[in-house]
């Protein structure tokens, strides 16, 4: 019994070290509706980085969520422009991706988006791949 407890203690210690050695937390924020998630999501990300600045964050947008990345877009409730908030987060290492299927479905062009925008073929596939293949934590504000 004593040997078993020692083995378990060593296993837990090694697991803790391997988790620590794995690097910073990686998180995907999923935004599919700018009106309900835009400002809240951007503030959540800012707060996340304020507490844990080493976190790697990728924001994936699709459907109406891509609106936070459009040139001149503002929050409808309070008129806050998204671009400065996105730019501040981008300067802290956050990556912002827009779904190209949404562009096609909504007849949008890449030049309608702010310069801080990256594009992904499918927002839904990107979220799934980040979670499953890359083990990103998932947050939907």
JSON list of C-alpha atoms in Angstrom, two decimals:
[
{"chain": "A", "resi": 1, "resn": "UNK", "atom": "CA", "xyz": [0.00, 0.00, 0.00]},
{"chain": "A", "resi": 2, "resn": "UNK", "atom": "CA", "xyz": [2.85, 2.37, 0.86]},
{"chain": "A", "resi": 3, "resn": "UNK", "atom": "CA", "xyz": [4.51, 1.69, -2.51]},
{"chain": "A", "resi": 4, "resn": "UNK", "atom": "CA", "xyz": [1.23, 2.34, -4.32]},
{"chain": "A", "resi": 5, "resn": "UNK", "atom": "CA", "xyz": [0.84, 5.70, -2.57]},
{"chain": "A", "resi": 6, "resn": "UNK", "atom": "CA", "xyz": [4.42, 6.63, -3.44]},
{"chain": "A", "resi": 7, "resn": "UNK", "atom": "CA", "xyz": [3.84, 5.72, -7.09]},
{"chain": "A", "resi": 8, "resn": "UNK", "atom": "CA", "xyz": [0.67, 7.78, -7.15]},
{"chain": "A", "resi": 9, "resn": "UNK", "atom": "CA", "xyz": [2.43, 10.75, -5.57]},
{"chain": "A", "resi": 10, "resn": "UNK", "atom": "CA", "xyz": [5.24, 10.56, -8.13]},
{"chain": "A", "resi": 11, "resn": "UNK", "atom": "CA", "xyz": [2.72, 10.26, -10.97]},
{"chain": "A", "resi": 12, "resn": "UNK", "atom": "CA", "xyz": [0.82, 13.35, -9.80]},
{"chain": "A", "resi": 13, "resn": "UNK", "atom": "CA", "xyz": [4.08, 15.29, -9.44]},
{"chain": "A", "resi": 14, "resn": "UNK", "atom": "CA", "xyz": [5.20, 14.32, -12.94]},
{"chain": "A", "resi": 15, "resn": "UNK", "atom": "CA", "xyz": [1.80, 15.19, -14.37]},
{"chain": "A", "resi": 16, "resn": "UNK", "atom": "CA", "xyz": [1.98, 18.60, -12.71]},
{"chain": "A", "resi": 17, "resn": "UNK", "atom": "CA", "xyz": [5.45, 19.22, -14.14]},
{"chain": "A", "resi": 18, "resn": "UNK", "atom": "CA", "xyz": [4.43, 18.14, -17.63]},
{"chain": "A", "resi": 19, "resn": "UNK", "atom": "CA", "xyz": [1.39, 20.42, -17.54]},
{"chain": "A", "resi": 20, "resn": "UNK", "atom": "CA", "xyz": [3.61, 23.31, -16.44]},
{"chain": "A", "resi": 21, "resn": "UNK", "atom": "CA", "xyz": [6.21, 22.54, -19.10]},
{"chain": "A", "resi": 22, "resn": "UNK", "atom": "CA", "xyz": [3.51, 22.53, -21.79]},
{"chain": "A", "resi": 23, "resn": "UNK", "atom": "CA", "xyz": [3.55, 26.32, -21.90]},
{"chain": "A", "resi": 24, "resn": "UNK", "atom": "CA", "xyz": [0.91, 29.01, -21.59]},
{"chain": "A", "resi": 25, "resn": "UNK", "atom": "CA", "xyz": [-2.80, 28.38, -21.74]},
{"chain": "A", "resi": 26, "resn": "UNK", "atom": "CA", "xyz": [-4.26, 28.55, -25.24]},
{"chain": "A", "resi": 27, "resn": "UNK", "atom": "CA", "xyz": [-7.82, 29.74, -25.71]},
{"chain": "A", "resi": 28, "resn": "UNK", "atom": "CA", "xyz": [-10.21, 30.17, -28.63]},
{"chain": "A", "resi": 29, "resn": "UNK", "atom": "CA", "xyz": [-12.90, 32.80, -28.18]},
{"chain": "A", "resi": 30, "resn": "UNK", "atom": "CA", "xyz": [-15.87, 32.07, -30.46]},
{"chain": "A", "resi": 31, "resn": "UNK", "atom": "CA", "xyz": [-17.94, 35.06, -31.61]},
{"chain": "A", "resi": 32, "resn": "UNK", "atom": "CA", "xyz": [-20.90, 34.55, -33.94]},
{"chain": "A", "resi": 33, "resn": "UNK", "atom": "CA", "xyz": [-23.03, 37.58, -33.01]},
{"chain": "A", "resi": 34, "resn": "UNK", "atom": "CA", "xyz": [-21.43, 41.01, -32.71]},
{"chain": "A", "resi": 35, "resn": "UNK", "atom": "CA", "xyz": [-24.50, 42.60, -31.16]},
{"chain": "A", "resi": 36, "resn": "UNK", "atom": "CA", "xyz": [-24.67, 40.28, -28.15]},
{"chain": "A", "resi": 37, "resn": "UNK", "atom": "CA", "xyz": [-21.01, 39.22, -27.90]},
{"chain": "A", "resi": 38, "resn": "UNK", "atom": "CA", "xyz": [-18.88, 42.02, -29.40]},
{"chain": "A", "resi": 39, "resn": "UNK", "atom": "CA", "xyz": [-18.09, 44.42, -26.57]},
{"chain": "A", "resi": 40, "resn": "UNK", "atom": "CA", "xyz": [-18.55, 41.75, -23.91]},
{"chain": "A", "resi": 41, "resn": "UNK", "atom": "CA", "xyz": [-16.15, 39.39, -25.70]},
{"chain": "A", "resi": 42, "resn": "UNK", "atom": "CA", "xyz": [-13.49, 42.04, -26.29]},
{"chain": "A", "resi": 43, "resn": "UNK", "atom": "CA", "xyz": [-13.67, 43.10, -22.64]},
{"chain": "A", "resi": 44, "resn": "UNK", "atom": "CA", "xyz": [-13.46, 39.45, -21.52]},
{"chain": "A", "resi": 45, "resn": "UNK", "atom": "CA", "xyz": [-10.32, 39.03, -23.61]},
{"chain": "A", "resi": 46, "resn": "UNK", "atom": "CA", "xyz": [-8.78, 42.23, -22.20]},
{"chain": "A", "resi": 47, "resn": "UNK", "atom": "CA", "xyz": [-9.53, 41.07, -18.66]},
{"chain": "A", "resi": 48, "resn": "UNK", "atom": "CA", "xyz": [-8.19, 37.60, -19.45]},
{"chain": "A", "resi": 49, "resn": "UNK", "atom": "CA", "xyz": [-4.87, 39.06, -20.60]},
{"chain": "A", "resi": 50, "resn": "UNK", "atom": "CA", "xyz": [-4.72, 41.49, -17.67]},
{"chain": "A", "resi": 51, "resn": "UNK", "atom": "CA", "xyz": [-4.75, 38.52, -15.28]},
{"chain": "A", "resi": 52, "resn": "UNK", "atom": "CA", "xyz": [-2.87, 36.04, -17.48]},
{"chain": "A", "resi": 53, "resn": "UNK", "atom": "CA", "xyz": [-0.79, 37.98, -20.05]},
{"chain": "A", "resi": 54, "resn": "UNK", "atom": "CA", "xyz": [1.04, 34.91, -21.35]},
{"chain": "A", "resi": 55, "resn": "UNK", "atom": "CA", "xyz": [-2.20, 33.31, -22.62]},
{"chain": "A", "resi": 56, "resn": "UNK", "atom": "CA", "xyz": [-2.33, 32.65, -26.35]},
{"chain": "A", "resi": 57, "resn": "UNK", "atom": "CA", "xyz": [-5.73, 33.77, -27.64]},
{"chain": "A", "resi": 58, "resn": "UNK", "atom": "CA", "xyz": [-7.33, 33.31, -31.05]},
{"chain": "A", "resi": 59, "resn": "UNK", "atom": "CA", "xyz": [-10.70, 34.91, -31.73]},
{"chain": "A", "resi": 60, "resn": "UNK", "atom": "CA", "xyz": [-12.70, 33.14, -34.42]},
{"chain": "A", "resi": 61, "resn": "UNK", "atom": "CA", "xyz": [-15.67, 34.99, -35.89]},
{"chain": "A", "resi": 62, "resn": "UNK", "atom": "CA", "xyz": [-18.38, 33.84, -38.27]},
{"chain": "A", "resi": 63, "resn": "UNK", "atom": "CA", "xyz": [-21.98, 34.72, -39.16]},
{"chain": "A", "resi": 64, "resn": "UNK", "atom": "CA", "xyz": [-22.87, 38.10, -37.61]},
{"chain": "A", "resi": 65, "resn": "UNK", "atom": "CA", "xyz": [-19.79, 37.91, -35.40]},
{"chain": "A", "resi": 66, "resn": "UNK", "atom": "CA", "xyz": [-17.58, 39.06, -38.27]},
{"chain": "A", "resi": 67, "resn": "UNK", "atom": "CA", "xyz": [-19.10, 42.52, -37.86]},
{"chain": "A", "resi": 68, "resn": "UNK", "atom": "CA", "xyz": [-16.68, 43.32, -35.03]},
{"chain": "A", "resi": 69, "resn": "UNK", "atom": "CA", "xyz": [-13.89, 43.18, -37.61]},
{"chain": "A", "resi": 70, "resn": "UNK", "atom": "CA", "xyz": [-15.49, 45.42, -40.24]},
{"chain": "A", "resi": 71, "resn": "UNK", "atom": "CA", "xyz": [-14.06, 48.84, -40.97]},
{"chain": "A", "resi": 72, "resn": "UNK", "atom": "CA", "xyz": [-16.01, 51.53, -39.06]},
{"chain": "A", "resi": 73, "resn": "UNK", "atom": "CA", "xyz": [-18.23, 49.03, -37.21]},
{"chain": "A", "resi": 74, "resn": "UNK", "atom": "CA", "xyz": [-19.65, 50.14, -33.86]},
{"chain": "A", "resi": 75, "resn": "UNK", "atom": "CA", "xyz": [-21.56, 48.51, -31.05]},
{"chain": "A", "resi": 76, "resn": "UNK", "atom": "CA", "xyz": [-25.23, 49.35, -31.62]},
{"chain": "A", "resi": 77, "resn": "UNK", "atom": "CA", "xyz": [-26.06, 49.85, -27.95]},
{"chain": "A", "resi": 78, "resn": "UNK", "atom": "CA", "xyz": [-23.42, 52.39, -26.98]},
{"chain": "A", "resi": 79, "resn": "UNK", "atom": "CA", "xyz": [-21.70, 53.48, -30.20]},
{"chain": "A", "resi": 80, "resn": "UNK", "atom": "CA", "xyz": [-18.28, 52.17, -29.17]},
{"chain": "A", "resi": 81, "resn": "UNK", "atom": "CA", "xyz": [-16.12, 51.48, -32.23]},
{"chain": "A", "resi": 82, "resn": "UNK", "atom": "CA", "xyz": [-14.68, 47.96, -32.32]},
{"chain": "A", "resi": 83, "resn": "UNK", "atom": "CA", "xyz": [-11.45, 48.69, -34.25]},
{"chain": "A", "resi": 84, "resn": "UNK", "atom": "CA", "xyz": [-9.52, 50.44, -31.44]},
{"chain": "A", "resi": 85, "resn": "UNK", "atom": "CA", "xyz": [-10.41, 47.66, -29.00]},
{"chain": "A", "resi": 86, "resn": "UNK", "atom": "CA", "xyz": [-9.37, 45.00, -31.53]},
{"chain": "A", "resi": 87, "resn": "UNK", "atom": "CA", "xyz": [-6.15, 46.89, -32.29]},
{"chain": "A", "resi": 88, "resn": "UNK", "atom": "CA", "xyz": [-5.24, 47.11, -28.60]},
{"chain": "A", "resi": 89, "resn": "UNK", "atom": "CA", "xyz": [-5.76, 43.36, -28.20]},
{"chain": "A", "resi": 90, "resn": "UNK", "atom": "CA", "xyz": [-3.88, 42.60, -31.41]},
{"chain": "A", "resi": 91, "resn": "UNK", "atom": "CA", "xyz": [-0.90, 44.52, -29.98]},
{"chain": "A", "resi": 92, "resn": "UNK", "atom": "CA", "xyz": [-1.03, 42.13, -27.02]},
{"chain": "A", "resi": 93, "resn": "UNK", "atom": "CA", "xyz": [-0.74, 39.10, -29.30]},
{"chain": "A", "resi": 94, "resn": "UNK", "atom": "CA", "xyz": [-4.39, 38.21, -29.90]},
{"chain": "A", "resi": 95, "resn": "UNK", "atom": "CA", "xyz": [-5.17, 36.83, -33.36]},
{"chain": "A", "resi": 96, "resn": "UNK", "atom": "CA", "xyz": [-8.52, 37.66, -34.98]},
{"chain": "A", "resi": 97, "resn": "UNK", "atom": "CA", "xyz": [-9.88, 35.36, -37.70]},
{"chain": "A", "resi": 98, "resn": "UNK", "atom": "CA", "xyz": [-12.90, 35.84, -39.96]},
{"chain": "A", "resi": 99, "resn": "UNK", "atom": "CA", "xyz": [-14.74, 32.98, -41.69]},
{"chain": "A", "resi": 100, "resn": "UNK", "atom": "CA", "xyz": [-14.49, 33.06, -45.48]},
{"chain": "A", "resi": 101, "resn": "UNK", "atom": "CA", "xyz": [-17.75, 31.11, -45.83]},
{"chain": "A", "resi": 102, "resn": "UNK", "atom": "CA", "xyz": [-19.46, 34.01, -44.08]},
{"chain": "A", "resi": 103, "resn": "UNK", "atom": "CA", "xyz": [-17.85, 36.43, -46.55]},
{"chain": "A", "resi": 104, "resn": "UNK", "atom": "CA", "xyz": [-19.31, 34.44, -49.43]},
{"chain": "A", "resi": 105, "resn": "UNK", "atom": "CA", "xyz": [-22.75, 34.03, -47.82]},
{"chain": "A", "resi": 106, "resn": "UNK", "atom": "CA", "xyz": [-23.02, 37.71, -46.93]},
{"chain": "A", "resi": 107, "resn": "UNK", "atom": "CA", "xyz": [-21.37, 38.96, -50.13]},
{"chain": "A", "resi": 108, "resn": "UNK", "atom": "CA", "xyz": [-18.58, 40.70, -48.18]},
{"chain": "A", "resi": 109, "resn": "UNK", "atom": "CA", "xyz": [-15.08, 41.50, -49.42]},
{"chain": "A", "resi": 110, "resn": "UNK", "atom": "CA", "xyz": [-11.83, 41.22, -47.48]},
{"chain": "A", "resi": 111, "resn": "UNK", "atom": "CA", "xyz": [-11.09, 44.91, -48.02]},
{"chain": "A", "resi": 112, "resn": "UNK", "atom": "CA", "xyz": [-14.15, 45.77, -45.88]},
{"chain": "A", "resi": 113, "resn": "UNK", "atom": "CA", "xyz": [-12.32, 44.53, -42.80]},
{"chain": "A", "resi": 114, "resn": "UNK", "atom": "CA", "xyz": [-9.78, 46.29, -40.58]},
{"chain": "A", "resi": 115, "resn": "UNK", "atom": "CA", "xyz": [-6.11, 45.56, -41.15]},
{"chain": "A", "resi": 116, "resn": "UNK", "atom": "CA", "xyz": [-5.87, 43.44, -37.99]},
{"chain": "A", "resi": 117, "resn": "UNK", "atom": "CA", "xyz": [-8.02, 40.73, -39.63]},
{"chain": "A", "resi": 118, "resn": "UNK", "atom": "CA", "xyz": [-6.82, 37.27, -40.59]},
{"chain": "A", "resi": 119, "resn": "UNK", "atom": "CA", "xyz": [-9.04, 34.92, -42.53]},
{"chain": "A", "resi": 120, "resn": "UNK", "atom": "CA", "xyz": [-9.88, 31.24, -42.18]},
{"chain": "A", "resi": 121, "resn": "UNK", "atom": "CA", "xyz": [-11.73, 29.06, -44.72]},
{"chain": "A", "resi": 122, "resn": "UNK", "atom": "CA", "xyz": [-14.39, 28.04, -42.16]},
{"chain": "A", "resi": 123, "resn": "UNK", "atom": "CA", "xyz": [-14.92, 29.54, -38.72]},
{"chain": "A", "resi": 124, "resn": "UNK", "atom": "CA", "xyz": [-16.70, 26.46, -37.39]},
{"chain": "A", "resi": 125, "resn": "UNK", "atom": "CA", "xyz": [-14.01, 24.09, -38.64]},
{"chain": "A", "resi": 126, "resn": "UNK", "atom": "CA", "xyz": [-11.31, 26.37, -37.20]},
{"chain": "A", "resi": 127, "resn": "UNK", "atom": "CA", "xyz": [-12.95, 26.36, -33.75]},
{"chain": "A", "resi": 128, "resn": "UNK", "atom": "CA", "xyz": [-13.28, 22.57, -33.84]},
{"chain": "A", "resi": 129, "resn": "UNK", "atom": "CA", "xyz": [-9.66, 22.08, -34.97]},
{"chain": "A", "resi": 130, "resn": "UNK", "atom": "CA", "xyz": [-8.31, 24.42, -32.30]},
{"chain": "A", "resi": 131, "resn": "UNK", "atom": "CA", "xyz": [-10.25, 22.53, -29.64]},
{"chain": "A", "resi": 132, "resn": "UNK", "atom": "CA", "xyz": [-9.63, 18.98, -30.79]},
{"chain": "A", "resi": 133, "resn": "UNK", "atom": "CA", "xyz": [-6.24, 19.04, -32.50]},
{"chain": "A", "resi": 134, "resn": "UNK", "atom": "CA", "xyz": [-4.56, 21.86, -30.59]},
{"chain": "A", "resi": 135, "resn": "UNK", "atom": "CA", "xyz": [-6.31, 21.40, -27.21]},
{"chain": "A", "resi": 136, "resn": "UNK", "atom": "CA", "xyz": [-7.37, 25.05, -26.93]},
{"chain": "A", "resi": 137, "resn": "UNK", "atom": "CA", "xyz": [-9.82, 25.92, -24.19]},
{"chain": "A", "resi": 138, "resn": "UNK", "atom": "CA", "xyz": [-13.14, 27.17, -25.59]},
{"chain": "A", "resi": 139, "resn": "UNK", "atom": "CA", "xyz": [-14.91, 30.35, -24.51]},
{"chain": "A", "resi": 140, "resn": "UNK", "atom": "CA", "xyz": [-18.07, 31.80, -26.03]},
{"chain": "A", "resi": 141, "resn": "UNK", "atom": "CA", "xyz": [-18.84, 35.16, -24.42]}
]
